[in-house]
XYZ file of C-alpha atoms in Angstrom:
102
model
C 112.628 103.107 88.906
C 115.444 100.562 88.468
C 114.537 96.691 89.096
C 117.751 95.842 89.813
C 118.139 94.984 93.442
C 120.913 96.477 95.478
C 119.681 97.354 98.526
C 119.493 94.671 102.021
C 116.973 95.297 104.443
C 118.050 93.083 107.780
C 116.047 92.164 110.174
C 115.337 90.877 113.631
C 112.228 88.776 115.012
C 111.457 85.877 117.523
C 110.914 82.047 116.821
C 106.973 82.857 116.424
C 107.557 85.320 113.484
C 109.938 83.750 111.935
C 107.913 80.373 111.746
C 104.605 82.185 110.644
C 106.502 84.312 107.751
C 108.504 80.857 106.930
C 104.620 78.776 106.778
C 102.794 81.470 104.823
C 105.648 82.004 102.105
C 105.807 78.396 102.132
C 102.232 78.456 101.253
C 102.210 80.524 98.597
C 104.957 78.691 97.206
C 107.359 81.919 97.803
C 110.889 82.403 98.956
C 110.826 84.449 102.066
C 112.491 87.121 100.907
C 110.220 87.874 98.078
C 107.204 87.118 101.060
C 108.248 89.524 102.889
C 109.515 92.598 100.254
C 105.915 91.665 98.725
C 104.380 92.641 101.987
C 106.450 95.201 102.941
C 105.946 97.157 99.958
C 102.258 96.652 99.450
C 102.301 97.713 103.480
C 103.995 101.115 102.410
C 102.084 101.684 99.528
C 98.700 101.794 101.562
C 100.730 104.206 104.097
C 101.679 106.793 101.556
C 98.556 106.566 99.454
C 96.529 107.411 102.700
C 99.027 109.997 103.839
C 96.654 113.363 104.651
C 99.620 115.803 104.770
C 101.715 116.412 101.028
C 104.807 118.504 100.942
C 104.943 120.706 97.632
C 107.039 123.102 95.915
C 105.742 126.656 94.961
C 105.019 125.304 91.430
C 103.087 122.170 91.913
C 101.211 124.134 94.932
C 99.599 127.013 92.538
C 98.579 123.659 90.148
C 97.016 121.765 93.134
C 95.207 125.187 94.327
C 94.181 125.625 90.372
C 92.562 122.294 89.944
C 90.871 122.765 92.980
C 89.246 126.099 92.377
C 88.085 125.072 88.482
C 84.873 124.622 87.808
C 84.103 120.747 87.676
C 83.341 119.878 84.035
C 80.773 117.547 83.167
C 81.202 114.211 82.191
C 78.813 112.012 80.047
C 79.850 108.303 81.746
C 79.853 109.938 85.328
C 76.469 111.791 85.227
C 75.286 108.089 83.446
C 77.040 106.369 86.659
C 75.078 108.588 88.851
C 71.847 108.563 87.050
C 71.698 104.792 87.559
C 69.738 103.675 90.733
C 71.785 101.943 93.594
C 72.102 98.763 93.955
C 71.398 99.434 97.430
C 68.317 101.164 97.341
C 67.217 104.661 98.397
C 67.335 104.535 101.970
C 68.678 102.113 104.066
C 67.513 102.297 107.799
C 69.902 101.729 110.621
C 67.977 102.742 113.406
C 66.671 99.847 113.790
C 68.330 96.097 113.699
C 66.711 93.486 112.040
C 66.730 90.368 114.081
C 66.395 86.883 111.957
C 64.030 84.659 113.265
C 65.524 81.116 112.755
């Protein structure tokens, strides 16, 4: 992927947008554009990286289908992950709320 920038992206908002985006890049000592791209991009990262549906060619299809019909194989650090007792306990009850006294 190239880093040189050659692309615009215009764009169109009221007063009230404008003067938040201007106040928070301000605040993080930012230009707006790089606020904004910054956003935008982490924004359409999360999209694609929870996307359900993937579009593949015949190829990369018959891999996908092949990893997920193999056998898992057993690995030492995540069976020693697993073995390790939660933080959290072994049961956690949510039937019924605790109330705090204070």
């Amino acid at each position: 992927m190239s880093s040189t920038k050659t692309r615009r992206l215009d764009l169109r908002l009221t007063e009230e947008q404008d003067a938040l985006i201007r106040r928070a890049a301000e605040q993080d000592a930012r230009s707006i554009s790089d606020f904004v791209l910054s956003a935008a991009t982490l924004e359409a990262q999360r999209r694609l990286a929870d996307q359900r549906f993937f579009m593949l060619n015949e190829e990369d299809h018959a891999r996908f289908e092949e990893i997920l019909e193999a056998s898992p194989t057993d690995d030492p650090k995540l069976r020693k992950l697993f073995d390790r007792p939660s933080p959290f306990g072994t049961h956690i009850d949510l039937s019924t709320p605790k109330i705090s006294e204070n």
